[in-house]
Amino acid sequence: MIESDAAQPGAEEISSWFQKYIAKVAAIPADEVDVGADFDSFGLDSVQGVDMITALEDWLGLEDDLPIEIIFDASSIADAADATAALLSERRAKR
Amino acid sequence: MSPSLPVELGGSAEAIRHHYDVGNDFFASWLDPSMAYSCALWDGKDDESSLAEAQIRKLRYHAESVGAGPGMRILDVGCGWGAQMRTLLDDYGAASCVGLTLSEEQAAYVRGLGREDISVQITNWHDFAPEAPFDAVVSIGAFEHFAHPKQSQDERRAIYRRFFESCLRWTGGHGPLSLQTIAYGTMEAGDANPFIADDIFPAAELPTLEDIVVASHGLFRITRLRDDGMDYSRTCQAWAQRLRAEMRRADSPIDRELGERYHRYLRLSAAGFAMGKVVLLRIRFDPIAPSGRG
């Protein structure tokens, strides 16, 4: 009855994916990436933002792109991760 | 560091070709079948029309904007792959269309349609001198290319004014103009988050709505104005999605680097429109009769 979410990462896993990705781009240790901080604070520009969301979609194995505002409008990494997870479960529910 | 984006606006033939002459097959793989490479028109956000349907609605919107009808002779400044001209001729009974483009590949494509009622010229509108007057002018997605980033506001407005004067001249002072262009939204507002950045449309010197109002003053009345930025966000998202799906196909002929560059650019554009950094204007201009001028 309850649909298994095993294949679909939740907000926490997405947040940790963002941490690792930003750590790599910004060349800092992952544990120094504060999920309460916004993307801007790591010096990411919009091109890097687009590349990040494209990489996230690849990691999630999504056929449909995520709306890019999910990161551009986010107040923090955690906020973007929550929004992404919410959108994914919304999409699942529609199927 | 930002990679160089495919758009270098500035009105030069070189800049136009840089963007548009990367192969008609490339564009055909992610544009809709009409090959309309400009903002589509949806009937609000709940309208679930496909990209192709929304492009047709856009083409019809501009046709109706200039009152297209049987026997008319219509000029399309920046005709792309000819979708607007075909709509004017096939759906509204216009007699003939002339299309201007600076892209050799677009011109070749339009000529390849083999239509006697369409004439395409690789000519900058500055140099265009028609043999006979037109009944109306449409221009979709060309105005963005008219001005150069190094020009002052006065210089840019002078160019725009020259365009409006030319439209009047080309129609003997009587023809309406339907214009669709990207314009600055909040992008100049100085409070831009560096994350969303200055590198959305880096080399673009877009008009502002004020530029357009000032440049057309006394020549045309603005009789209809829409800001459909959200439609352009949706259009860019649809293109990005289609391009990515095409690139995922195992036998896709798309050059990886080119595909990724455009995909990134389309998604940046989608964001720029969604956030109102840039807007999409559709404007109908009616000529001010010569006697009423001055």
mmCIF file of C-alpha atoms in Angstrom, chain A residues 38-40 44-55 57-58 62-69 71-73, chain B residues 1-3 5 193-200 230 233 237 240-241 244 248 263-265 267-268 270-271 274-275:
data_model
loop_
_atom_site.group_PDB
_atom_site.id
_atom_site.type_symbol
_atom_site.label_atom_id
_atom_site.label_comp_id
_atom_site.label_asym_id
_atom_site.label_seq_id
_atom_site.Cartn_x
_atom_site.Cartn_y
_atom_site.Cartn_z
ATOM 1 C CA ASP A 38 22.666 30.193 0.593
ATOM 2 C CA PHE A 39 24.369 29.159 -2.634
ATOM 3 C CA ASP A 40 25.634 32.660 -3.213
ATOM 4 C CA LEU A 44 28.681 30.156 -7.219
ATOM 5 C CA ASP A 45 27.502 32.037 -10.265
ATOM 6 C CA SER A 46 24.399 31.293 -12.295
ATOM 7 C CA VAL A 47 26.243 29.159 -14.827
ATOM 8 C CA GLN A 48 27.587 26.989 -12.031
ATOM 9 C CA GLY A 49 24.075 26.913 -10.587
ATOM 10 C CA VAL A 50 22.666 25.568 -13.832
ATOM 11 C CA ASP A 51 25.427 22.985 -14.068
ATOM 12 C CA MET A 52 24.717 21.965 -10.481
ATOM 13 C CA ILE A 53 21.019 21.405 -11.063
ATOM 14 C CA THR A 54 21.760 19.481 -14.255
ATOM 15 C CA ALA A 55 24.179 17.249 -12.324
ATOM 16 C CA GLU A 57 19.009 15.671 -12.183
ATOM 17 C CA ASP A 58 21.509 13.198 -13.581
ATOM 18 C CA LEU A 62 15.206 12.341 -13.740
ATOM 19 C CA GLU A 63 13.732 12.393 -17.210
ATOM 20 C CA ASP A 64 12.028 15.735 -16.595
ATOM 21 C CA ASP A 65 14.103 18.765 -15.677
ATOM 22 C CA LEU A 66 13.590 20.430 -12.322
ATOM 23 C CA PRO A 67 12.486 24.060 -12.407
ATOM 24 C CA ILE A 68 15.652 26.028 -12.023
ATOM 25 C CA GLU A 69 14.071 28.440 -9.543
ATOM 26 C CA ILE A 71 17.908 26.722 -6.441
ATOM 27 C CA PHE A 72 17.789 30.335 -7.608
ATOM 28 C CA ASP A 73 14.889 31.105 -5.268
ATOM 29 C CA MET B 1 34.661 31.918 -14.732
ATOM 30 C CA SER B 2 31.745 31.687 -17.051
ATOM 31 C CA PRO B 3 32.023 29.851 -20.295
ATOM 32 C CA LEU B 5 27.456 31.844 -23.901
ATOM 33 C CA ASN B 193 22.132 38.518 -6.281
ATOM 34 C CA PRO B 194 25.539 37.601 -7.740
ATOM 35 C CA PHE B 195 24.450 33.977 -7.727
ATOM 36 C CA ILE B 196 21.764 34.719 -10.268
ATOM 37 C CA ALA B 197 24.362 36.908 -11.713
ATOM 38 C CA ASP B 198 25.221 39.248 -14.385
ATOM 39 C CA ASP B 199 25.985 36.480 -16.773
ATOM 40 C CA ILE B 200 22.435 35.856 -17.873
ATOM 41 C CA MET B 230 6.523 33.645 -17.903
ATOM 42 C CA SER B 233 10.447 30.924 -19.226
ATOM 43 C CA GLN B 237 12.252 25.157 -20.312
ATOM 44 C CA ALA B 240 15.910 22.717 -22.771
ATOM 45 C CA GLN B 241 13.922 19.598 -21.990
ATOM 46 C CA ARG B 244 18.332 17.165 -23.312
ATOM 47 C CA ARG B 248 20.224 11.344 -24.325
ATOM 48 C CA HIS B 263 21.163 23.546 -22.749
ATOM 49 C CA ARG B 264 22.860 25.690 -20.127
ATOM 50 C CA TYR B 265 21.955 28.886 -21.972
ATOM 51 C CA ARG B 267 18.041 27.065 -18.633
ATOM 52 C CA LEU B 268 19.679 30.339 -17.644
ATOM 53 C CA ALA B 270 14.323 30.293 -18.324
ATOM 54 C CA ALA B 271 15.515 31.438 -14.908
ATOM 55 C CA ALA B 274 10.962 33.390 -14.344
ATOM 56 C CA MET B 275 12.575 35.866 -11.987
#
